[in-house]
XYZ file of N, CA and C in Angstrom:
783
model
N 35.226 -0.897 -19.859
C 36.232 -1.750 -19.195
C 35.774 -2.064 -17.769
N 35.811 -3.344 -17.387
C 35.353 -3.747 -16.065
C 36.332 -3.272 -14.992
N 35.772 -2.882 -13.836
C 36.588 -2.450 -12.716
C 36.665 -3.579 -11.693
N 37.862 -4.108 -11.509
C 38.063 -5.191 -10.552
C 38.580 -4.611 -9.239
N 37.937 -4.987 -8.144
C 38.370 -4.491 -6.834
C 39.387 -5.419 -6.192
N 39.216 -6.730 -6.392
C 40.116 -7.713 -5.793
C 40.683 -8.597 -6.905
N 41.992 -8.781 -6.895
C 42.630 -9.657 -7.877
C 43.548 -10.641 -7.152
N 43.313 -11.917 -7.397
C 44.200 -12.968 -6.901
C 44.959 -13.529 -8.092
N 46.274 -13.564 -7.966
C 47.117 -14.020 -9.064
C 47.982 -15.186 -8.603
N 47.681 -16.383 -9.122
C 48.508 -17.579 -8.900
C 48.780 -17.821 -7.413
N 47.710 -17.752 -6.618
C 47.829 -17.904 -5.168
C 47.860 -19.382 -4.791
N 48.877 -19.763 -4.021
C 48.982 -21.124 -3.482
C 49.235 -21.045 -1.988
N 48.770 -22.074 -1.281
C 48.941 -22.124 0.172
C 49.159 -23.567 0.584
N 50.061 -23.764 1.523
C 50.263 -25.094 2.087
C 50.576 -24.945 3.566
N 50.244 -25.981 4.320
C 50.503 -26.000 5.750
C 51.485 -27.116 6.068
N 52.356 -26.924 7.050
C 53.282 -27.999 7.428
C 52.516 -29.268 7.809
N 53.013 -30.405 7.346
C 52.383 -31.671 7.699
C 51.178 -32.009 6.858
N 50.912 -31.240 5.793
C 49.773 -31.552 4.933
C 49.934 -32.934 4.316
N 48.843 -33.699 4.318
C 48.885 -35.053 3.759
C 48.273 -35.115 2.363
N 47.935 -33.954 1.815
C 47.382 -33.952 0.468
C 48.479 -34.360 -0.519
N 48.060 -34.874 -1.659
C 49.010 -35.413 -2.624
C 50.046 -34.372 -3.019
N 49.619 -33.138 -3.259
C 50.542 -32.099 -3.684
C 51.159 -31.358 -2.522
N 50.641 -31.596 -1.296
C 51.106 -30.840 -0.148
C 50.502 -29.458 -0.054
N 49.602 -29.101 -0.960
C 49.039 -27.760 -0.999
C 47.565 -27.764 -0.606
N 47.161 -26.701 0.121
C 45.749 -26.490 0.428
C 45.075 -25.754 -0.723
N 45.763 -24.749 -1.261
C 45.311 -24.026 -2.450
C 46.393 -24.146 -3.506
N 45.986 -24.294 -4.750
C 46.966 -24.480 -5.817
C 46.689 -23.551 -6.982
N 47.533 -22.520 -7.099
C 47.544 -21.674 -8.296
C 46.171 -21.064 -8.587
N 45.595 -20.395 -7.591
C 44.266 -19.809 -7.718
C 44.370 -18.372 -8.240
N 43.701 -18.106 -9.354
C 43.618 -16.748 -9.900
C 42.146 -16.382 -10.036
N 41.801 -15.183 -9.581
C 40.391 -14.777 -9.563
C 40.298 -13.260 -9.539
N 39.441 -12.706 -10.383
C 39.142 -11.275 -10.383
C 37.727 -11.065 -9.860
N 37.584 -10.165 -8.884
C 36.283 -9.879 -8.277
C 35.934 -8.424 -8.564
N 34.777 -8.213 -9.161
C 34.377 -6.875 -9.596
C 33.954 -5.996 -8.431
N 34.157 -4.728 -8.577
C 33.718 -3.762 -7.569
C 32.191 -3.787 -7.480
N 31.664 -3.918 -6.268
C 30.221 -3.945 -6.058
C 29.569 -5.278 -6.338
N 30.349 -6.299 -6.614
C 29.822 -7.627 -6.947
C 29.484 -8.417 -5.686
N 28.499 -9.310 -5.808
C 28.232 -10.309 -4.778
C 28.715 -11.643 -5.340
N 29.866 -12.102 -4.847
C 30.455 -13.337 -5.338
C 30.476 -14.368 -4.222
N 29.979 -15.570 -4.509
C 30.031 -16.660 -3.542
C 31.115 -17.650 -3.924
N 31.817 -18.156 -2.906
C 32.786 -19.233 -3.074
C 32.137 -20.493 -2.536
N 31.872 -21.444 -3.426
C 31.081 -22.631 -3.102
C 31.947 -23.887 -3.093
N 31.782 -24.672 -2.047
C 32.476 -25.947 -1.984
C 32.178 -26.630 -0.667
N 32.473 -27.926 -0.549
C 32.204 -28.666 0.688
C 33.164 -28.246 1.790
N 32.838 -28.627 3.012
C 33.698 -28.314 4.143
C 35.091 -28.896 3.931
N 36.098 -28.115 4.272
C 37.474 -28.587 4.198
C 38.139 -28.456 2.851
N 37.489 -27.781 1.896
C 38.081 -27.710 0.550
C 38.977 -26.491 0.344
N 39.112 -25.632 1.357
C 40.006 -24.478 1.217
C 39.313 -23.148 1.047
N 37.982 -23.108 1.157
C 37.244 -21.853 0.966
C 37.640 -20.792 1.997
N 37.669 -21.211 3.264
C 37.999 -20.269 4.334
C 39.447 -19.807 4.224
N 40.339 -20.720 3.859
C 41.737 -20.331 3.646
C 41.831 -19.244 2.590
N 41.090 -19.402 1.499
C 41.101 -18.400 0.430
C 40.585 -17.057 0.941
N 39.513 -17.077 1.723
C 38.951 -15.840 2.263
C 39.940 -15.162 3.211
N 40.624 -15.939 4.022
C 41.586 -15.369 4.971
C 42.811 -14.800 4.259
N 43.166 -15.364 3.134
C 44.258 -14.792 2.337
C 43.833 -13.442 1.764
N 42.598 -13.365 1.254
C 42.096 -12.082 0.754
C 42.144 -11.031 1.855
N 41.774 -11.429 3.078
C 41.707 -10.497 4.207
C 43.073 -10.190 4.808
N 44.130 -10.835 4.318
C 45.483 -10.673 4.845
C 45.582 -11.164 6.284
N 44.781 -12.160 6.635
C 44.908 -12.800 7.941
C 45.966 -13.892 7.906
N 46.202 -14.465 6.722
C 47.316 -15.373 6.492
C 47.933 -15.006 5.149
N 49.198 -15.371 4.961
C 49.920 -15.033 3.739
C 50.104 -16.283 2.872
N 49.883 -16.167 1.583
C 50.103 -17.325 0.704
C 51.587 -17.618 0.563
N 51.914 -18.853 0.215
C 53.315 -19.200 -0.019
C 53.733 -18.808 -1.434
N 52.743 -18.528 -2.270
C 53.028 -18.145 -3.654
C 51.901 -17.262 -4.150
N 52.203 -16.332 -5.059
C 51.187 -15.478 -5.657
C 50.937 -14.228 -4.838
N 49.975 -13.421 -5.309
C 49.694 -12.174 -4.605
C 48.235 -11.794 -4.726
N 47.806 -10.946 -3.793
C 46.454 -10.401 -3.771
C 46.561 -8.889 -3.818
N 45.818 -8.263 -4.711
C 45.764 -6.807 -4.748
C 44.320 -6.352 -4.587
N 44.161 -5.237 -3.908
C 42.843 -4.649 -3.643
C 42.890 -3.199 -4.087
N 42.103 -2.873 -5.102
C 42.093 -1.520 -5.670
C 43.509 -1.054 -5.982
N 44.331 -1.973 -6.488
C 45.678 -1.621 -6.921
C 46.736 -1.670 -5.843
N 46.350 -1.887 -4.574
C 47.325 -1.983 -3.490
C 47.383 -3.426 -2.992
N 48.409 -3.763 -2.206
C 48.475 -5.134 -1.724
C 47.511 -5.344 -0.562
N 47.286 -6.619 -0.212
C 46.273 -6.968 0.789
C 46.611 -6.393 2.161
N 47.887 -6.327 2.498
C 48.267 -5.772 3.803
C 47.884 -4.300 3.902
N 48.168 -3.528 2.860
C 47.797 -2.114 2.867
C 46.285 -1.957 2.959
N 45.553 -2.832 2.262
C 44.093 -2.768 2.319
C 43.593 -3.045 3.729
N 44.193 -4.029 4.396
C 43.789 -4.347 5.774
C 44.087 -3.175 6.707
N 45.263 -2.591 6.587
C 45.646 -1.478 7.456
C 44.786 -0.243 7.204
N 44.249 -0.140 5.983
C 43.366 0.976 5.638
C 41.905 0.680 5.980
N 41.657 -0.462 6.649
C 40.309 -0.866 7.084
C 39.342 -1.010 5.906
N 39.854 -1.568 4.804
C 38.995 -1.786 3.639
C 38.123 -3.032 3.785
N 38.432 -3.908 4.783
C 37.693 -5.144 4.971
C 36.797 -5.081 6.199
N 35.615 -5.690 6.084
C 34.816 -6.067 7.231
C 34.650 -7.571 7.162
N 34.728 -8.261 8.306
C 34.703 -9.724 8.305
C 33.563 -10.224 9.175
N 32.772 -11.164 8.620
C 31.684 -11.810 9.359
C 31.981 -13.302 9.379
N 32.060 -13.876 10.582
C 32.426 -15.278 10.743
C 31.185 -16.147 10.954
N 31.400 -17.454 10.909
C 30.294 -18.391 11.120
C 29.663 -18.176 12.494
N 30.481 -17.959 13.496
C 29.999 -17.576 14.820
C 30.244 -16.088 15.011
N 29.241 -15.334 15.480
C 29.432 -13.883 15.609
C 30.475 -13.495 16.647
N 30.800 -14.400 17.597
C 31.863 -14.159 18.585
C 31.698 -12.812 19.283
N 30.508 -12.563 19.774
C 30.251 -11.328 20.505
C 30.797 -11.440 21.925
N 31.186 -10.317 22.495
C 31.664 -10.281 23.872
C 30.461 -10.236 24.801
N 30.309 -11.281 25.604
C 29.102 -11.458 26.410
C 28.916 -10.351 27.451
N 30.011 -9.738 27.900
C 29.919 -8.708 28.945
C 29.672 -7.305 28.388
N 29.576 -7.213 27.064
C 29.305 -5.922 26.436
C 27.904 -5.944 25.836
N 27.253 -4.797 25.865
C 25.933 -4.691 25.257
C 26.049 -4.790 23.738
N 24.907 -4.904 23.073
C 24.877 -4.918 21.612
C 25.594 -3.688 21.060
N 25.259 -2.530 21.586
C 25.858 -1.290 21.090
C 27.369 -1.288 21.318
N 27.797 -1.728 22.476
C 29.226 -1.757 22.785
C 29.972 -2.755 21.907
N 29.333 -3.867 21.555
C 29.957 -4.813 20.632
C 30.153 -4.192 19.259
N 29.172 -3.453 18.791
C 29.286 -2.816 17.478
C 30.348 -1.719 17.491
N 30.488 -1.066 18.628
C 31.461 0.022 18.754
C 32.902 -0.473 18.823
N 33.106 -1.753 19.094
C 34.451 -2.264 19.382
C 35.490 -1.914 18.309
N 35.251 -2.181 17.024
C 36.284 -1.835 16.034
C 36.544 -0.335 15.964
N 35.546 0.476 16.285
C 35.734 1.926 16.282
C 36.578 2.357 17.476
N 36.407 1.676 18.610
C 37.265 1.931 19.777
C 38.717 1.644 19.427
N 38.947 0.539 18.742
C 40.316 0.142 18.394
C 40.946 1.136 17.424
N 40.108 1.895 16.710
C 40.605 2.930 15.806
C 40.646 4.303 16.488
N 40.359 4.321 17.802
C 40.383 5.560 18.590
C 39.400 6.613 18.084
N 38.255 6.145 17.596
C 37.183 7.061 17.202
C 36.555 7.626 18.481
N 36.326 8.944 18.550
C 35.733 9.532 19.758
C 34.399 8.886 20.120
N 34.103 8.836 21.410
C 32.950 8.107 21.929
C 31.639 8.566 21.293
N 31.436 9.863 21.194
C 30.181 10.365 20.632
C 30.020 9.927 19.184
N 31.085 10.004 18.422
C 31.025 9.639 17.001
C 30.778 8.144 16.829
N 31.476 7.326 17.619
C 31.273 5.887 17.458
C 29.884 5.459 17.923
N 29.318 6.148 18.886
C 27.958 5.849 19.324
C 26.966 6.145 18.198
N 27.156 7.261 17.510
C 26.280 7.622 16.385
C 26.396 6.596 15.258
N 27.630 6.187 14.956
C 27.848 5.204 13.887
C 27.204 3.872 14.259
N 27.400 3.437 15.502
C 26.842 2.161 15.943
C 25.325 2.163 15.888
N 24.701 3.287 16.245
C 23.246 3.371 16.177
C 22.756 3.310 14.735
N 23.503 3.896 13.817
C 23.150 3.815 12.397
C 23.198 2.371 11.919
N 24.232 1.643 12.342
C 24.354 0.244 11.927
C 23.262 -0.624 12.555
N 22.861 -0.296 13.779
C 21.748 -1.023 14.403
C 20.481 -0.892 13.571
N 20.228 0.314 13.104
C 19.049 0.535 12.261
C 19.175 -0.223 10.945
N 20.387 -0.261 10.391
C 20.603 -0.929 9.106
C 20.283 -2.415 9.197
N 20.604 -3.049 10.333
C 20.337 -4.483 10.497
C 19.012 -4.733 11.220
N 18.214 -3.685 11.351
C 16.862 -3.795 11.907
C 16.866 -4.289 13.357
N 17.785 -3.722 14.165
C 17.853 -4.070 15.584
C 17.749 -2.830 16.476
N 17.197 -1.770 15.924
C 17.016 -0.559 16.735
C 16.109 -0.891 17.924
N 16.527 -0.463 19.108
C 15.794 -0.766 20.326
C 16.440 -1.860 21.144
N 17.438 -2.565 20.550
C 18.145 -3.638 21.264
C 19.544 -3.199 21.694
N 19.836 -1.913 21.615
C 21.195 -1.456 21.863
C 21.708 -1.765 23.271
N 20.825 -1.851 24.241
C 21.253 -2.110 25.620
C 21.111 -3.576 26.029
N 20.726 -4.426 25.086
C 20.628 -5.859 25.366
C 22.011 -6.490 25.335
N 22.112 -7.663 25.964
C 23.360 -8.432 25.955
C 23.198 -9.626 25.010
N 24.313 -10.129 24.459
C 24.218 -11.232 23.495
C 23.382 -12.414 23.977
N 23.471 -12.749 25.261
C 22.730 -13.898 25.782
C 21.215 -13.700 25.717
N 20.785 -12.462 25.520
C 19.360 -12.156 25.451
C 18.829 -12.183 24.021
N 19.695 -12.476 23.072
C 19.321 -12.443 21.660
C 19.275 -13.849 21.071
N 18.460 -14.019 20.040
C 18.451 -15.271 19.279
C 19.729 -15.374 18.445
N 19.962 -16.568 17.893
C 21.139 -16.754 17.059
C 21.145 -15.840 15.841
N 19.991 -15.680 15.224
C 19.897 -14.803 14.058
C 20.169 -13.347 14.407
N 19.660 -12.909 15.557
C 19.897 -11.536 16.003
C 21.378 -11.320 16.326
N 22.004 -12.307 16.940
C 23.435 -12.196 17.223
C 24.236 -12.059 15.929
N 23.849 -12.811 14.910
C 24.574 -12.724 13.646
C 24.381 -11.352 13.006
N 23.198 -10.767 13.157
C 22.972 -9.416 12.640
C 23.826 -8.387 13.374
N 24.041 -8.599 14.667
C 24.969 -7.732 15.407
C 26.378 -7.883 14.836
N 26.762 -9.128 14.528
C 28.069 -9.364 13.921
C 28.227 -8.647 12.591
N 27.160 -8.634 11.798
C 27.187 -7.922 10.520
C 27.314 -6.426 10.762
N 26.547 -5.897 11.726
C 26.619 -4.471 12.045
C 28.024 -4.095 12.505
N 28.633 -4.935 13.320
C 30.005 -4.672 13.781
C 30.983 -4.641 12.605
N 30.823 -5.573 11.666
C 31.702 -5.614 10.498
C 31.545 -4.377 9.624
N 30.349 -3.801 9.620
C 30.072 -2.632 8.787
C 30.398 -1.313 9.472
N 30.684 -1.365 10.776
C 30.821 -0.132 11.558
C 31.920 0.784 11.033
N 33.025 0.220 10.575
C 34.132 1.045 10.084
C 33.993 1.390 8.606
N 32.808 1.124 8.047
C 32.481 1.440 6.656
C 33.492 0.858 5.670
N 33.704 -0.469 5.722
C 34.666 -1.082 4.802
C 34.138 -1.092 3.374
N 35.057 -1.146 2.426
C 34.658 -1.251 1.025
C 34.231 -2.675 0.687
N 34.785 -3.647 1.428
C 34.611 -5.059 1.107
C 34.113 -5.791 2.342
N 33.060 -6.606 2.168
C 32.533 -7.422 3.257
C 32.845 -8.884 2.948
N 33.621 -9.515 3.826
C 34.008 -10.916 3.678
C 33.199 -11.738 4.668
N 32.473 -12.759 4.173
C 31.537 -13.504 5.007
C 31.837 -15.005 4.902
N 32.189 -15.593 6.062
C 32.620 -16.990 6.089
C 31.513 -17.880 6.653
N 30.677 -18.430 5.772
C 29.557 -19.296 6.144
C 28.762 -18.720 7.327
N 28.321 -17.470 7.225
C 27.748 -16.804 8.395
C 26.395 -17.342 8.834
N 25.680 -18.051 7.956
C 24.326 -18.489 8.284
C 24.214 -20.007 8.422
N 25.330 -20.728 8.352
C 25.265 -22.188 8.276
C 24.760 -22.837 9.554
N 24.912 -22.165 10.694
C 24.485 -22.767 11.967
C 23.048 -22.424 12.328
N 22.363 -21.700 11.460
C 21.017 -21.213 11.763
C 19.956 -22.098 11.114
N 18.743 -22.059 11.670
C 17.643 -22.810 11.078
C 17.238 -22.187 9.745
N 16.488 -22.941 8.957
C 16.166 -22.518 7.597
C 15.389 -21.211 7.557
N 14.447 -21.018 8.472
C 13.624 -19.811 8.448
C 14.453 -18.577 8.798
N 15.320 -18.707 9.802
C 16.182 -17.591 10.175
C 17.164 -17.283 9.053
N 17.701 -18.335 8.439
C 18.646 -18.143 7.347
C 18.005 -17.392 6.192
N 16.770 -17.727 5.834
C 16.099 -17.029 4.735
C 15.844 -15.567 5.087
N 15.511 -15.296 6.343
C 15.330 -13.906 6.773
C 16.634 -13.129 6.619
N 17.739 -13.749 7.013
C 19.029 -13.074 6.916
C 19.496 -12.926 5.477
N 19.095 -13.840 4.609
C 19.374 -13.645 3.182
C 18.773 -12.332 2.708
N 17.522 -12.090 3.082
C 16.879 -10.834 2.708
C 17.592 -9.641 3.300
N 18.033 -9.775 4.564
C 18.738 -8.679 5.233
C 20.042 -8.337 4.525
N 20.835 -9.361 4.204
C 22.136 -9.075 3.613
C 22.000 -8.539 2.190
N 20.986 -8.991 1.458
C 20.765 -8.432 0.122
C 20.300 -6.984 0.205
N 19.489 -6.660 1.202
C 19.057 -5.262 1.392
C 20.263 -4.383 1.749
N 21.109 -4.869 2.649
C 22.299 -4.113 3.043
C 23.228 -3.925 1.844
N 23.425 -5.002 1.082
C 24.277 -4.923 -0.113
C 23.731 -3.906 -1.121
N 22.425 -3.938 -1.319
C 21.792 -3.006 -2.261
C 21.943 -1.563 -1.784
N 21.802 -1.343 -0.472
C 21.848 0.022 0.064
C 23.269 0.563 0.177
N 24.245 -0.311 0.421
C 25.612 0.157 0.646
C 26.512 0.028 -0.581
N 26.113 -0.819 -1.540
C 26.878 -1.039 -2.766
C 28.299 -1.562 -2.496
N 28.461 -2.319 -1.431
C 29.764 -2.877 -1.108
C 30.035 -4.147 -1.926
N 31.297 -4.470 -2.057
C 31.695 -5.750 -2.640
C 31.575 -6.813 -1.555
N 30.886 -7.922 -1.863
C 30.728 -8.996 -0.890
C 31.314 -10.293 -1.449
N 32.176 -10.916 -0.643
C 32.694 -12.251 -0.954
C 32.158 -13.179 0.130
N 31.376 -14.169 -0.279
C 30.554 -14.967 0.632
C 30.908 -16.436 0.479
N 31.405 -17.047 1.540
C 31.765 -18.474 1.524
C 30.564 -19.303 1.978
N 30.266 -20.368 1.240
C 29.136 -21.237 1.589
C 29.356 -22.645 1.041
N 28.705 -23.624 1.673
C 28.645 -24.963 1.076
C 27.221 -25.285 0.632
N 26.338 -24.272 0.640
C 24.925 -24.446 0.320
C 24.661 -23.940 -1.097
N 24.309 -24.844 -2.000
C 24.136 -24.491 -3.411
C 22.971 -23.531 -3.605
N 21.844 -23.779 -2.933
C 20.684 -22.894 -3.069
C 20.994 -21.497 -2.559
N 21.730 -21.410 -1.459
C 22.110 -20.115 -0.903
C 22.974 -19.335 -1.882
N 23.948 -20.012 -2.467
C 24.819 -19.361 -3.441
C 24.024 -18.851 -4.642
N 23.085 -19.666 -5.126
C 22.271 -19.271 -6.277
C 21.400 -18.061 -5.966
N 20.807 -18.038 -4.771
C 19.872 -16.963 -4.417
C 20.581 -15.632 -4.223
N 21.764 -15.649 -3.642
C 22.417 -14.401 -3.254
C 23.283 -13.781 -4.353
N 23.875 -14.582 -5.205
C 25.084 -14.168 -5.915
C 24.854 -13.590 -7.298
N 25.852 -12.777 -7.718
C 26.009 -12.420 -9.127
C 26.774 -13.518 -9.868
N 27.820 -14.020 -9.181
C 28.608 -15.129 -9.722
C 28.931 -16.095 -8.604
N 29.143 -17.353 -8.986
C 29.531 -18.389 -8.028
C 30.841 -19.003 -8.487
N 31.804 -19.021 -7.572
C 33.105 -19.650 -7.801
C 33.068 -21.038 -7.180
N 33.090 -22.076 -8.003
C 33.028 -23.462 -7.532
C 34.448 -23.959 -7.309
N 34.704 -24.455 -6.071
C 36.041 -24.927 -5.721
C 36.113 -26.452 -5.797
N 37.190 -26.952 -6.358
C 37.511 -28.370 -6.266
C 38.414 -28.560 -5.057
N 38.860 -29.801 -4.810
C 39.712 -30.019 -3.648
C 40.856 -30.956 -3.983
N 41.749 -31.115 -2.991
C 42.908 -32.041 -3.094
C 43.877 -31.721 -4.222
N 44.441 -30.519 -4.276
C 44.201 -29.334 -3.455
C 43.085 -28.486 -4.056
N 42.746 -27.384 -3.382
C 41.664 -26.527 -3.867
C 42.115 -25.722 -5.082
N 41.290 -25.795 -6.092
C 41.458 -24.962 -7.287
C 40.102 -24.407 -7.670
N 40.077 -23.395 -8.521
C 38.805 -22.917 -9.054
C 38.403 -23.853 -10.186
N 37.308 -24.578 -9.951
C 36.842 -25.534 -10.953
C 35.946 -24.871 -11.989
N 35.194 -23.841 -11.563
C 34.283 -23.166 -12.492
C 33.871 -21.826 -11.909
N 33.602 -20.874 -12.791
C 32.992 -19.595 -12.424
C 31.677 -19.496 -13.191
N 30.578 -19.387 -12.450
C 29.247 -19.440 -13.060
C 28.488 -18.152 -12.801
N 27.994 -17.525 -13.865
C 27.139 -16.343 -13.726
C 25.741 -16.770 -13.296
N 25.132 -16.004 -12.390
C 23.756 -16.243 -11.953
C 22.886 -15.135 -12.542
N 21.991 -15.515 -13.429
C 21.216 -14.529 -14.189
C 19.818 -14.289 -13.628
N 19.551 -14.760 -12.415
C 18.238 -14.539 -11.808
C 17.982 -13.042 -11.637
N 16.727 -12.613 -11.822
C 16.440 -11.175 -11.729
C 16.613 -10.651 -10.311
N 16.931 -9.383 -10.205
C 16.974 -8.682 -8.925
C 15.924 -7.579 -8.964
N 15.382 -7.225 -7.766
C 15.737 -7.736 -6.440
C 15.241 -9.164 -6.236
N 15.986 -9.933 -5.445
C 15.641 -11.318 -5.138
C 14.706 -11.328 -3.927
N 13.571 -11.954 -4.077
C 12.560 -11.989 -3.019
C 12.235 -13.444 -2.680
N 11.580 -13.691 -1.538
C 11.209 -15.065 -1.189
C 10.379 -15.759 -2.260
N 9.585 -14.985 -3.011
C 8.768 -15.582 -4.071
C 9.633 -16.265 -5.133
N 10.852 -15.752 -5.332
C 11.753 -16.333 -6.321
C 12.100 -17.780 -5.987
N 12.139 -18.099 -4.692
C 12.516 -19.446 -4.252
C 11.542 -20.513 -4.739
N 10.316 -20.099 -5.101
C 9.296 -21.042 -5.562
C 9.197 -21.117 -7.078
N 10.035 -20.349 -7.757
C 9.899 -20.244 -9.210
C 10.648 -21.352 -9.941
N 10.157 -21.680 -11.140
C 10.838 -22.657 -11.983
C 12.234 -22.170 -12.350
N 12.374 -20.860 -12.538
C 13.664 -20.285 -12.916
C 14.713 -20.540 -11.829
N 14.286 -20.405 -10.561
C 15.215 -20.649 -9.464
C 15.596 -22.127 -9.412
N 14.619 -23.020 -9.552
C 14.912 -24.450 -9.521
C 15.864 -24.843 -10.653
N 15.679 -24.250 -11.830
C 16.574 -24.539 -12.953
C 17.995 -24.055 -12.650
N 18.080 -22.863 -12.065
C 19.400 -22.306 -11.747
C 20.122 -23.167 -10.723
N 19.415 -23.603 -9.688
C 20.024 -24.470 -8.671
C 20.461 -25.792 -9.292
N 19.618 -26.362 -10.148
C 19.959 -27.632 -10.801
C 21.187 -27.489 -11.683
N 21.265 -26.392 -12.431
C 22.420 -26.155 -13.295
C 23.692 -25.975 -12.476
N 23.566 -25.230 -11.372
C 24.725 -25.016 -10.513
C 25.160 -26.316 -9.847
N 24.184 -27.141 -9.458
C 24.506 -28.428 -8.861
C 25.236 -29.329 -9.871
N 24.799 -29.296 -11.126
C 25.456 -30.097 -12.159
C 26.901 -29.655 -12.345
N 27.114 -28.336 -12.364
C 28.473 -27.813 -12.492
C 29.315 -28.265 -11.306
N 28.747 -28.124 -10.103
C 29.469 -28.499 -8.889
C 29.829 -29.986 -8.902
N 28.845 -30.836 -9.185
C 29.091 -32.276 -9.140
C 30.080 -32.706 -10.216
N 29.942 -32.129 -11.401
C 30.831 -32.505 -12.499
C 32.279 -32.104 -12.197
N 32.457 -30.860 -11.710
C 33.812 -30.352 -11.524
C 34.425 -30.813 -10.204
N 33.578 -30.991 -9.165
C 34.132 -31.379 -7.863
C 34.494 -32.856 -7.835
N 33.568 -33.708 -8.223
C 33.793 -35.145 -8.050
C 34.848 -35.685 -8.997
N 35.103 -34.992 -10.099
C 36.163 -35.465 -10.990
C 37.556 -35.253 -10.383
N 37.613 -34.422 -9.306
C 38.893 -34.162 -8.677
C 39.115 -34.986 -7.407
N 38.147 -35.842 -7.071
C 38.290 -36.660 -5.856
C 39.067 -37.947 -6.171
């Protein structure tokens, strides 16, 4: 029997003043996410992907439906620090060092200074930034800043990592490096990852499954298994198997998305 960590049941969301035909941003979304799975939510900008991720994280509440995490509701999961969140911009505090930025969520949990310093140093090593602990964000590249953001999200040892287009603002070479980093972290920590993206190749390379979103309003148009072998390496990007997978995923996306426009 499959073990589901996150369950969304008939989730709908609408905002005041919405001009969509139904008035809804999300419409009747149901989705089961397996424990330890890497699932990507794929769709164009503005289709409701981030709204769905924020509902999972209990940052906003749906107008209909419910979210459960390991059998409890999303609010209890948030209060129990089951989530780590990585945003498109790492939003680091410029006046704090790398180490102090990573320690921030532990400070908010009143973790003793010595313990949070040890945890933060462990996370620095995990994201391959050991030696940069006393640097400031302005001294780091965009890719390095995003790795600090990932380390900060992991500092409280969440069961679930929620990632909202974290690599979209980066150049292609940096993005590919970070793909390798996040897959290594996922493999080593065995966390459940929900990853929002509008990049079809990125979704294919990283994921176990891809959830394709339609729009006006957002619904789940398709759930596609990705059968590419693991571990995923840069060499895979040049393979016929990868090109076929991307083409198949693109066909699913175009067929299901454009029919809803």
